[in-house]
């Protein structure tokens, strides 16, 4: 186990490159199960979840090679063991993404019940209902889900609730099912669009990704060449908030500004200056008196739930009061108690947090409960007086590549050390 130590008070200045998105890389890696030829995937972030997915594919029989040019070649054309083992994926919810491709390509799958961050109920009933309607026979126990199908059939399916992984799973399965599948009430996230673009590049026929309704005309076979993973919009947003919360001036490169415009807009509402170019965005808060603003999380294109904790940290030291409403996950306020240890004035009422800005935060020993909670504590530590010690940082290593190196480059005093238990 390791911890992060932060000495707060430094204005951040400079620029960093944004990493590839874990939430784009994981479904694309899972989708290589559908391909008849090797795929080369680039811009994958060096994160534990990506490593786990590669190990999972390898354990099923896929061949993994690391090229000198930074691409990873995955040959999943001869999967011999269509099983996602419990001990390998118990901490990674994205393991569920191999379910659709496996049962579509190989007619069976044994999938560990999903793990990941404990941020609330994230049912996989939608995945299972869709696959069952396609013709899969499904059984389950406390640890595994078992699926079998001689042949899957195209369907018309309406998601009862918008689900990113549900949309991705059924879209992948339908990509090689003969006939037309129509999915409605789909997730519109850029990562869903990116998966559809990748599959179309491989020979799939997917229309409507990024809209509420997606139509998939199944292809007989899929083949691939090279593909670079989309940038991580949540990492970009986190560093934008890091610039704002320290009254600094930070530029993030290798991004698409239009994809994070809702984050930019919220920062400008709060008083920061935000500029952008073709592949960069910068936040200048060096002369800003930031004003606390209300936030309500929504599925894309609404305000992302994955940025809620970071903006709570920012609101906690901004002028005025705000209400932060979490509508996506019911258990995503676990960072509140830790921020209050640092002097934040926050009160909870069900799915709403009332935040009153304070003049400063104070360093403390805090513990990270999930991935984005970790990021909020790092941001708070950047402005907290004295020293902040963040325990259980394995969560942050699942979603942020080299976070202390990037923040150090921007002028933060942050380092990692072994934890003593």
GROMACS .gro file of C-alpha atoms in nm:
model
  421
    1UNK     CA    1   0.000   0.000   0.000
    2UNK     CA    2   0.106   0.358  -0.071
    3UNK     CA    3  -0.012   0.706   0.022
    4UNK     CA    4   0.014   1.052  -0.131
    5UNK     CA    5   0.163   1.343   0.061
    6UNK     CA    6   0.076   1.696  -0.052
    7UNK     CA    7   0.203   2.028   0.077
    8UNK     CA    8  -0.063   2.277  -0.031
    9UNK     CA    9  -0.047   2.643  -0.122
   10UNK     CA   10   0.132   2.646  -0.458
   11UNK     CA   11  -0.024   2.810  -0.763
   12UNK     CA   12  -0.012   2.569  -1.054
   13UNK     CA   13   0.138   2.693  -1.382
   14UNK     CA   14   0.236   2.517  -1.702
   15UNK     CA   15   0.101   2.249  -1.932
   16UNK     CA   16   0.046   1.874  -1.933
   17UNK     CA   17  -0.058   1.619  -2.194
   18UNK     CA   18  -0.387   1.441  -2.141
   19UNK     CA   19  -0.374   1.061  -2.134
   20UNK     CA   20  -0.599   0.823  -2.323
   21UNK     CA   21  -0.933   0.742  -2.161
   22UNK     CA   22  -0.967   0.426  -1.957
   23UNK     CA   23  -1.341   0.433  -2.022
   24UNK     CA   24  -1.272   0.431  -2.395
   25UNK     CA   25  -0.985   0.183  -2.389
   26UNK     CA   26  -1.162  -0.085  -2.186
   27UNK     CA   27  -1.461  -0.141  -2.420
   28UNK     CA   28  -1.236  -0.122  -2.726
   29UNK     CA   29  -1.008  -0.387  -2.577
   30UNK     CA   30  -1.312  -0.601  -2.496
   31UNK     CA   31  -1.442  -0.560  -2.850
   32UNK     CA   32  -1.126  -0.717  -2.997
   33UNK     CA   33  -1.288  -1.050  -2.901
   34UNK     CA   34  -1.514  -0.996  -3.204
   35UNK     CA   35  -1.228  -0.954  -3.451
   36UNK     CA   36  -1.089  -1.218  -3.686
   37UNK     CA   37  -0.753  -1.040  -3.719
   38UNK     CA   38  -0.516  -0.872  -3.471
   39UNK     CA   39  -0.584  -0.513  -3.367
   40UNK     CA   40  -0.324  -0.253  -3.274
   41UNK     CA   41  -0.447  -0.012  -3.008
   42UNK     CA   42  -0.254   0.302  -2.915
   43UNK     CA   43  -0.280   0.585  -2.660
   44UNK     CA   44  -0.386   0.340  -2.389
   45UNK     CA   45  -0.318   0.486  -2.044
   46UNK     CA   46  -0.082   0.301  -1.810
   47UNK     CA   47  -0.346   0.215  -1.551
   48UNK     CA   48  -0.425  -0.091  -1.344
   49UNK     CA   49  -0.766  -0.144  -1.506
   50UNK     CA   50  -0.609  -0.149  -1.855
   51UNK     CA   51  -0.349  -0.399  -1.734
   52UNK     CA   52  -0.623  -0.612  -1.580
   53UNK     CA   53  -0.823  -0.615  -1.906
   54UNK     CA   54  -0.513  -0.719  -2.102
   55UNK     CA   55  -0.444  -0.994  -1.848
   56UNK     CA   56  -0.808  -1.102  -1.876
   57UNK     CA   57  -0.790  -1.128  -2.254
   58UNK     CA   58  -0.462  -1.315  -2.229
   59UNK     CA   59  -0.607  -1.559  -1.975
   60UNK     CA   60  -0.882  -1.643  -2.224
   61UNK     CA   61  -0.631  -1.721  -2.499
   62UNK     CA   62  -0.569  -1.387  -2.669
   63UNK     CA   63  -0.212  -1.309  -2.773
   64UNK     CA   64  -0.076  -0.974  -2.649
   65UNK     CA   65   0.232  -0.804  -2.793
   66UNK     CA   66   0.380  -0.464  -2.707
   67UNK     CA   67   0.519  -0.278  -3.009
   68UNK     CA   68   0.814  -0.042  -2.991
   69UNK     CA   69   0.599   0.238  -3.132
   70UNK     CA   70   0.372   0.229  -2.826
   71UNK     CA   71   0.089   0.025  -2.975
   72UNK     CA   72  -0.041  -0.293  -2.815
   73UNK     CA   73  -0.132  -0.573  -3.056
   74UNK     CA   74  -0.418  -0.797  -2.943
   75UNK     CA   75  -0.502  -1.114  -3.131
   76UNK     CA   76  -0.828  -1.244  -2.986
   77UNK     CA   77  -0.917  -1.458  -3.288
   78UNK     CA   78  -0.871  -1.789  -3.107
   79UNK     CA   79  -1.020  -1.752  -2.760
   80UNK     CA   80  -1.001  -2.096  -2.597
   81UNK     CA   81  -1.143  -2.019  -2.251
   82UNK     CA   82  -1.438  -1.774  -2.263
   83UNK     CA   83  -1.422  -1.704  -1.891
   84UNK     CA   84  -1.359  -1.388  -1.688
   85UNK     CA   85  -1.216  -1.531  -1.368
   86UNK     CA   86  -1.325  -1.392  -1.032
   87UNK     CA   87  -0.978  -1.352  -0.884
   88UNK     CA   88  -0.863  -1.151  -1.186
   89UNK     CA   89  -1.151  -0.908  -1.225
   90UNK     CA   90  -1.319  -0.884  -0.884
   91UNK     CA   91  -1.212  -0.520  -0.846
   92UNK     CA   92  -1.286  -0.412  -1.205
   93UNK     CA   93  -1.644  -0.355  -1.307
   94UNK     CA   94  -1.547  -0.329  -1.675
   95UNK     CA   95  -1.503  -0.708  -1.682
   96UNK     CA   96  -1.872  -0.720  -1.768
   97UNK     CA   97  -1.786  -0.572  -2.109
   98UNK     CA   98  -1.650  -0.904  -2.236
   99UNK     CA   99  -1.988  -1.071  -2.185
  100UNK     CA  100  -2.159  -0.954  -2.504
  101UNK     CA  101  -1.863  -1.017  -2.736
  102UNK     CA  102  -1.795  -1.365  -2.591
  103UNK     CA  103  -2.149  -1.498  -2.620
  104UNK     CA  104  -2.188  -1.344  -2.968
  105UNK     CA  105  -1.861  -1.483  -3.102
  106UNK     CA  106  -1.820  -1.810  -2.911
  107UNK     CA  107  -2.174  -1.894  -2.798
  108UNK     CA  108  -2.090  -1.904  -2.429
  109UNK     CA  109  -1.939  -1.701  -2.148
  110UNK     CA  110  -1.864  -1.732  -1.778
  111UNK     CA  111  -1.834  -1.388  -1.628
  112UNK     CA  112  -1.738  -1.281  -1.277
  113UNK     CA  113  -1.992  -1.063  -1.101
  114UNK     CA  114  -1.862  -0.707  -1.150
  115UNK     CA  115  -1.660  -0.520  -0.888
  116UNK     CA  116  -1.512  -0.170  -0.901
  117UNK     CA  117  -1.579   0.146  -0.700
  118UNK     CA  118  -1.853   0.132  -0.437
  119UNK     CA  119  -2.045   0.438  -0.557
  120UNK     CA  120  -2.395   0.293  -0.568
  121UNK     CA  121  -2.614   0.048  -0.750
  122UNK     CA  122  -2.509  -0.015  -1.108
  123UNK     CA  123  -2.731  -0.303  -1.216
  124UNK     CA  124  -2.638  -0.524  -1.508
  125UNK     CA  125  -2.998  -0.638  -1.556
  126UNK     CA  126  -3.015  -0.434  -1.878
  127UNK     CA  127  -2.719  -0.623  -2.025
  128UNK     CA  128  -2.870  -0.956  -1.930
  129UNK     CA  129  -3.224  -0.869  -2.043
  130UNK     CA  130  -3.095  -0.765  -2.385
  131UNK     CA  131  -2.878  -1.073  -2.432
  132UNK     CA  132  -3.161  -1.298  -2.313
  133UNK     CA  133  -3.393  -1.136  -2.565
  134UNK     CA  134  -3.127  -1.209  -2.829
  135UNK     CA  135  -3.154  -1.575  -2.736
  136UNK     CA  136  -2.893  -1.634  -2.467
  137UNK     CA  137  -2.972  -1.872  -2.181
  138UNK     CA  138  -2.852  -1.721  -1.854
  139UNK     CA  139  -2.782  -1.861  -1.507
  140UNK     CA  140  -2.597  -1.704  -1.216
  141UNK     CA  141  -2.466  -1.762  -0.867
  142UNK     CA  142  -2.299  -1.539  -0.608
  143UNK     CA  143  -1.974  -1.517  -0.805
  144UNK     CA  144  -2.044  -1.586  -1.172
  145UNK     CA  145  -2.289  -1.532  -1.456
  146UNK     CA  146  -2.317  -1.815  -1.712
  147UNK     CA  147  -2.442  -1.753  -2.066
  148UNK     CA  148  -2.499  -1.993  -2.356
  149UNK     CA  149  -2.646  -1.944  -2.703
  150UNK     CA  150  -2.641  -2.156  -3.017
  151UNK     CA  151  -2.720  -1.840  -3.211
  152UNK     CA  152  -2.808  -1.484  -3.118
  153UNK     CA  153  -3.082  -1.298  -3.302
  154UNK     CA  154  -3.130  -0.926  -3.376
  155UNK     CA  155  -3.367  -0.739  -3.147
  156UNK     CA  156  -3.545  -0.411  -3.081
  157UNK     CA  157  -3.457  -0.315  -2.725
  158UNK     CA  158  -3.534  -0.014  -2.506
  159UNK     CA  159  -3.306   0.045  -2.207
  160UNK     CA  160  -3.525   0.114  -1.901
  161UNK     CA  161  -3.253   0.349  -1.780
  162UNK     CA  162  -2.956   0.495  -1.966
  163UNK     CA  163  -2.653   0.270  -1.920
  164UNK     CA  164  -2.311   0.330  -2.074
  165UNK     CA  165  -2.179  -0.024  -2.032
  166UNK     CA  166  -2.519  -0.168  -2.120
  167UNK     CA  167  -2.523   0.025  -2.448
  168UNK     CA  168  -2.166  -0.084  -2.523
  169UNK     CA  169  -2.226  -0.450  -2.439
  170UNK     CA  170  -2.536  -0.493  -2.655
  171UNK     CA  171  -2.387  -0.285  -2.937
  172UNK     CA  172  -2.081  -0.512  -2.943
  173UNK     CA  173  -2.289  -0.829  -2.942
  174UNK     CA  174  -2.514  -0.700  -3.221
  175UNK     CA  175  -2.216  -0.605  -3.438
  176UNK     CA  176  -2.181  -0.966  -3.559
  177UNK     CA  177  -2.544  -1.084  -3.531
  178UNK     CA  178  -2.703  -1.128  -3.873
  179UNK     CA  179  -2.988  -0.879  -3.920
  180UNK     CA  180  -3.079  -0.538  -3.781
  181UNK     CA  181  -3.074  -0.459  -3.409
  182UNK     CA  182  -3.222  -0.133  -3.281
  183UNK     CA  183  -3.126  -0.006  -2.934
  184UNK     CA  184  -3.322   0.282  -2.782
  185UNK     CA  185  -3.266   0.512  -2.483
  186UNK     CA  186  -2.895   0.459  -2.535
  187UNK     CA  187  -2.608   0.633  -2.359
  188UNK     CA  188  -2.465   0.922  -2.564
  189UNK     CA  189  -2.119   0.944  -2.404
  190UNK     CA  190  -1.819   1.014  -2.633
  191UNK     CA  191  -1.675   0.677  -2.528
  192UNK     CA  192  -1.983   0.502  -2.676
  193UNK     CA  193  -1.933   0.695  -3.001
  194UNK     CA  194  -1.564   0.603  -3.001
  195UNK     CA  195  -1.644   0.231  -2.962
  196UNK     CA  196  -1.889   0.251  -3.252
  197UNK     CA  197  -1.630   0.432  -3.464
  198UNK     CA  198  -1.371   0.164  -3.386
  199UNK     CA  199  -1.611  -0.118  -3.474
  200UNK     CA  200  -1.715   0.057  -3.795
  201UNK     CA  201  -1.348   0.089  -3.882
  202UNK     CA  202  -1.331  -0.289  -3.840
  203UNK     CA  203  -1.621  -0.347  -4.082
  204UNK     CA  204  -1.928  -0.310  -3.859
  205UNK     CA  205  -2.237  -0.115  -3.963
  206UNK     CA  206  -2.344   0.098  -3.665
  207UNK     CA  207  -2.549   0.413  -3.718
  208UNK     CA  208  -2.665   0.664  -3.460
  209UNK     CA  209  -2.401   0.634  -3.186
  210UNK     CA  210  -2.419   0.950  -2.978
  211UNK     CA  211  -2.796   0.966  -3.025
  212UNK     CA  212  -3.077   0.806  -2.826
  213UNK     CA  213  -3.136   0.536  -3.089
  214UNK     CA  214  -2.861   0.318  -3.238
  215UNK     CA  215  -2.911   0.084  -3.534
  216UNK     CA  216  -2.670  -0.205  -3.588
  217UNK     CA  217  -2.670  -0.418  -3.903
  218UNK     CA  218  -2.463  -0.724  -3.819
  219UNK     CA  219  -2.149  -0.797  -4.019
  220UNK     CA  220  -2.027  -1.146  -4.113
  221UNK     CA  221  -1.677  -1.071  -3.988
  222UNK     CA  222  -1.473  -0.787  -3.839
  223UNK     CA  223  -1.110  -0.705  -3.908
  224UNK     CA  224  -0.888  -0.426  -3.778
  225UNK     CA  225  -0.572  -0.227  -3.825
  226UNK     CA  226  -0.458   0.055  -3.592
  227UNK     CA  227  -0.664   0.270  -3.357
  228UNK     CA  228  -0.576   0.543  -3.106
  229UNK     CA  229  -0.793   0.566  -2.795
  230UNK     CA  230  -0.989   0.883  -2.723
  231UNK     CA  231  -0.848   1.132  -2.470
  232UNK     CA  232  -0.968   1.115  -2.109
  233UNK     CA  233  -1.216   1.401  -2.068
  234UNK     CA  234  -1.240   1.343  -1.692
  235UNK     CA  235  -0.863   1.363  -1.647
  236UNK     CA  236  -0.864   1.682  -1.854
  237UNK     CA  237  -1.145   1.824  -1.641
  238UNK     CA  238  -0.962   1.733  -1.321
  239UNK     CA  239  -0.651   1.925  -1.425
  240UNK     CA  240  -0.867   2.218  -1.532
  241UNK     CA  241  -1.011   2.227  -1.180
  242UNK     CA  242  -0.658   2.194  -1.039
  243UNK     CA  243  -0.567   2.514  -1.220
  244UNK     CA  244  -0.877   2.692  -1.095
  245UNK     CA  245  -0.862   2.577  -0.731
  246UNK     CA  246  -0.501   2.698  -0.694
  247UNK     CA  247  -0.567   3.030  -0.873
  248UNK     CA  248  -0.321   2.909  -1.131
  249UNK     CA  249  -0.283   2.900  -1.509
  250UNK     CA  250  -0.286   2.548  -1.656
  251UNK     CA  251  -0.298   2.421  -2.014
  252UNK     CA  252  -0.402   2.067  -2.106
  253UNK     CA  253  -0.291   1.933  -2.446
  254UNK     CA  254  -0.404   1.642  -2.666
  255UNK     CA  255  -0.777   1.692  -2.609
  256UNK     CA  256  -1.091   1.789  -2.804
  257UNK     CA  257  -1.233   2.104  -2.642
  258UNK     CA  258  -1.588   2.049  -2.773
  259UNK     CA  259  -1.612   1.724  -2.573
  260UNK     CA  260  -1.552   1.904  -2.242
  261UNK     CA  261  -1.740   2.226  -2.310
  262UNK     CA  262  -1.979   2.171  -2.018
  263UNK     CA  263  -1.679   2.162  -1.781
  264UNK     CA  264  -1.536   2.474  -1.944
  265UNK     CA  265  -1.872   2.649  -1.919
  266UNK     CA  266  -1.907   2.573  -1.549
  267UNK     CA  267  -1.558   2.703  -1.474
  268UNK     CA  268  -1.635   3.022  -1.666
  269UNK     CA  269  -1.961   3.060  -1.470
  270UNK     CA  270  -1.751   3.043  -1.154
  271UNK     CA  271  -1.522   3.321  -1.277
  272UNK     CA  272  -1.224   3.145  -1.435
  273UNK     CA  273  -1.097   3.237  -1.782
  274UNK     CA  274  -1.104   2.941  -2.022
  275UNK     CA  275  -0.946   2.947  -2.366
  276UNK     CA  276  -0.906   2.665  -2.618
  277UNK     CA  277  -0.755   2.571  -2.953
  278UNK     CA  278  -0.783   2.273  -3.186
  279UNK     CA  279  -0.633   2.027  -2.937
  280UNK     CA  280  -0.585   2.216  -2.611
  281UNK     CA  281  -0.767   2.401  -2.337
  282UNK     CA  282  -0.632   2.634  -2.070
  283UNK     CA  283  -0.770   2.766  -1.744
  284UNK     CA  284  -0.647   3.098  -1.605
  285UNK     CA  285  -0.767   3.180  -1.254
  286UNK     CA  286  -0.471   3.393  -1.149
  287UNK     CA  287  -0.688   3.703  -1.115
  288UNK     CA  288  -1.019   3.534  -1.041
  289UNK     CA  289  -1.243   3.554  -0.736
  290UNK     CA  290  -1.423   3.224  -0.789
  291UNK     CA  291  -1.796   3.208  -0.713
  292UNK     CA  292  -1.963   2.887  -0.597
  293UNK     CA  293  -2.220   2.753  -0.848
  294UNK     CA  294  -2.492   2.488  -0.836
  295UNK     CA  295  -2.436   2.156  -1.012
  296UNK     CA  296  -2.671   1.871  -1.103
  297UNK     CA  297  -2.517   1.561  -1.257
  298UNK     CA  298  -2.678   1.409  -1.565
  299UNK     CA  299  -2.590   1.154  -1.834
  300UNK     CA  300  -2.396   1.301  -2.128
  301UNK     CA  301  -2.428   1.572  -2.256
  302UNK     CA  302  -2.519   1.684  -1.903
  303UNK     CA  303  -2.271   1.756  -1.626
  304UNK     CA  304  -2.067   1.437  -1.570
  305UNK     CA  305  -2.106   1.250  -1.242
  306UNK     CA  306  -1.733   1.174  -1.267
  307UNK     CA  307  -1.659   1.547  -1.217
  308UNK     CA  308  -1.896   1.602  -0.924
  309UNK     CA  309  -1.642   1.536  -0.648
  310UNK     CA  310  -1.378   1.761  -0.808
  311UNK     CA  311  -1.619   2.053  -0.837
  312UNK     CA  312  -1.733   1.998  -0.479
  313UNK     CA  313  -1.373   2.056  -0.371
  314UNK     CA  314  -1.362   2.371  -0.585
  315UNK     CA  315  -1.695   2.500  -0.453
  316UNK     CA  316  -1.579   2.443  -0.097
  317UNK     CA  317  -1.323   2.724  -0.125
  318UNK     CA  318  -1.519   2.952  -0.362
  319UNK     CA  319  -1.724   3.253  -0.256
  320UNK     CA  320  -2.087   3.193  -0.165
  321UNK     CA  321  -2.297   2.878  -0.138
  322UNK     CA  322  -2.410   2.610  -0.378
  323UNK     CA  323  -2.619   2.295  -0.407
  324UNK     CA  324  -2.466   1.987  -0.569
  325UNK     CA  325  -2.724   1.730  -0.675
  326UNK     CA  326  -2.616   1.376  -0.765
  327UNK     CA  327  -2.875   1.210  -0.990
  328UNK     CA  328  -2.669   0.927  -1.142
  329UNK     CA  329  -2.536   0.728  -0.844
  330UNK     CA  330  -2.690   0.725  -0.497
  331UNK     CA  331  -2.368   0.660  -0.305
  332UNK     CA  332  -2.135   0.915  -0.456
  333UNK     CA  333  -2.091   1.153  -0.164
  334UNK     CA  334  -1.839   0.943   0.029
  335UNK     CA  335  -1.577   1.217  -0.012
  336UNK     CA  336  -1.788   1.465   0.188
  337UNK     CA  337  -1.675   1.338   0.528
  338UNK     CA  338  -1.310   1.354   0.422
  339UNK     CA  339  -1.343   1.707   0.282
  340UNK     CA  340  -1.505   1.813   0.611
  341UNK     CA  341  -1.195   1.684   0.795
  342UNK     CA  342  -1.006   1.946   0.594
  343UNK     CA  343  -1.243   2.225   0.701
  344UNK     CA  344  -1.502   2.218   0.422
  345UNK     CA  345  -1.853   2.331   0.520
  346UNK     CA  346  -2.080   2.071   0.360
  347UNK     CA  347  -2.410   1.922   0.470
  348UNK     CA  348  -2.603   1.637   0.309
  349UNK     CA  349  -2.971   1.581   0.248
  350UNK     CA  350  -3.027   1.259   0.054
  351UNK     CA  351  -2.887   1.317  -0.297
  352UNK     CA  352  -2.806   1.685  -0.243
  353UNK     CA  353  -2.502   1.848  -0.083
  354UNK     CA  354  -2.511   2.207   0.044
  355UNK     CA  355  -2.167   2.364   0.016
  356UNK     CA  356  -2.069   2.692   0.182
  357UNK     CA  357  -1.740   2.834   0.069
  358UNK     CA  358  -1.468   2.877   0.332
  359UNK     CA  359  -1.158   3.094   0.316
  360UNK     CA  360  -0.918   2.802   0.327
  361UNK     CA  361  -0.886   2.428   0.382
  362UNK     CA  362  -0.640   2.265   0.621
  363UNK     CA  363  -0.432   1.957   0.553
  364UNK     CA  364  -0.538   1.636   0.725
  365UNK     CA  365  -0.508   1.259   0.707
  366UNK     CA  366  -0.787   1.144   0.474
  367UNK     CA  367  -0.884   0.823   0.299
  368UNK     CA  368  -0.995   0.776  -0.061
  369UNK     CA  369  -1.320   0.580  -0.095
  370UNK     CA  370  -1.339   0.564  -0.475
  371UNK     CA  371  -1.170   0.691  -0.789
  372UNK     CA  372  -1.323   1.039  -0.823
  373UNK     CA  373  -1.333   1.091  -0.446
  374UNK     CA  374  -0.956   1.040  -0.461
  375UNK     CA  375  -0.926   1.321  -0.715
  376UNK     CA  376  -1.130   1.559  -0.497
  377UNK     CA  377  -0.898   1.495  -0.203
  378UNK     CA  378  -0.591   1.561  -0.415
  379UNK     CA  379  -0.744   1.890  -0.532
  380UNK     CA  380  -0.829   1.987  -0.175
  381UNK     CA  381  -0.475   1.897  -0.071
  382UNK     CA  382  -0.334   2.133  -0.333
  383UNK     CA  383  -0.488   2.430  -0.148
  384UNK     CA  384  -0.496   2.292   0.206
  385UNK     CA  385  -0.266   2.459   0.457
  386UNK     CA  386   0.021   2.243   0.576
  387UNK     CA  387   0.037   1.873   0.485
  388UNK     CA  388  -0.236   1.645   0.348
  389UNK     CA  389  -0.194   1.268   0.365
  390UNK     CA  390  -0.419   1.059   0.139
  391UNK     CA  391  -0.452   0.689   0.218
  392UNK     CA  392  -0.589   0.406  -0.001
  393UNK     CA  393  -0.469   0.565  -0.323
  394UNK     CA  394  -0.504   0.242  -0.522
  395UNK     CA  395  -0.836   0.390  -0.633
  396UNK     CA  396  -0.669   0.689  -0.799
  397UNK     CA  397  -0.420   0.463  -0.975
  398UNK     CA  398  -0.715   0.299  -1.150
  399UNK     CA  399  -0.805   0.621  -1.330
  400UNK     CA  400  -0.519   0.874  -1.333
  401UNK     CA  401  -0.191   0.806  -1.509
  402UNK     CA  402   0.114   0.944  -1.324
  403UNK     CA  403  -0.091   1.199  -1.132
  404UNK     CA  404   0.190   1.307  -0.899
  405UNK     CA  405   0.436   1.349  -1.188
  406UNK     CA  406   0.193   1.563  -1.385
  407UNK     CA  407   0.103   1.779  -1.085
  408UNK     CA  408   0.472   1.816  -0.992
  409UNK     CA  409   0.538   1.939  -1.347
  410UNK     CA  410   0.275   2.208  -1.285
  411UNK     CA  411   0.443   2.315  -0.961
  412UNK     CA  412   0.267   2.113  -0.693
  413UNK     CA  413   0.453   1.962  -0.398
  414UNK     CA  414   0.326   1.606  -0.403
  415UNK     CA  415   0.496   1.271  -0.363
  416UNK     CA  416   0.419   0.907  -0.298
  417UNK     CA  417   0.547   0.701  -0.008
  418UNK     CA  418   0.484   0.353   0.136
  419UNK     CA  419   0.196   0.338   0.380
  420UNK     CA  420   0.252   0.187   0.724
  421UNK     CA  421  -0.015  -0.049   0.856
   0.00000   0.00000   0.00000
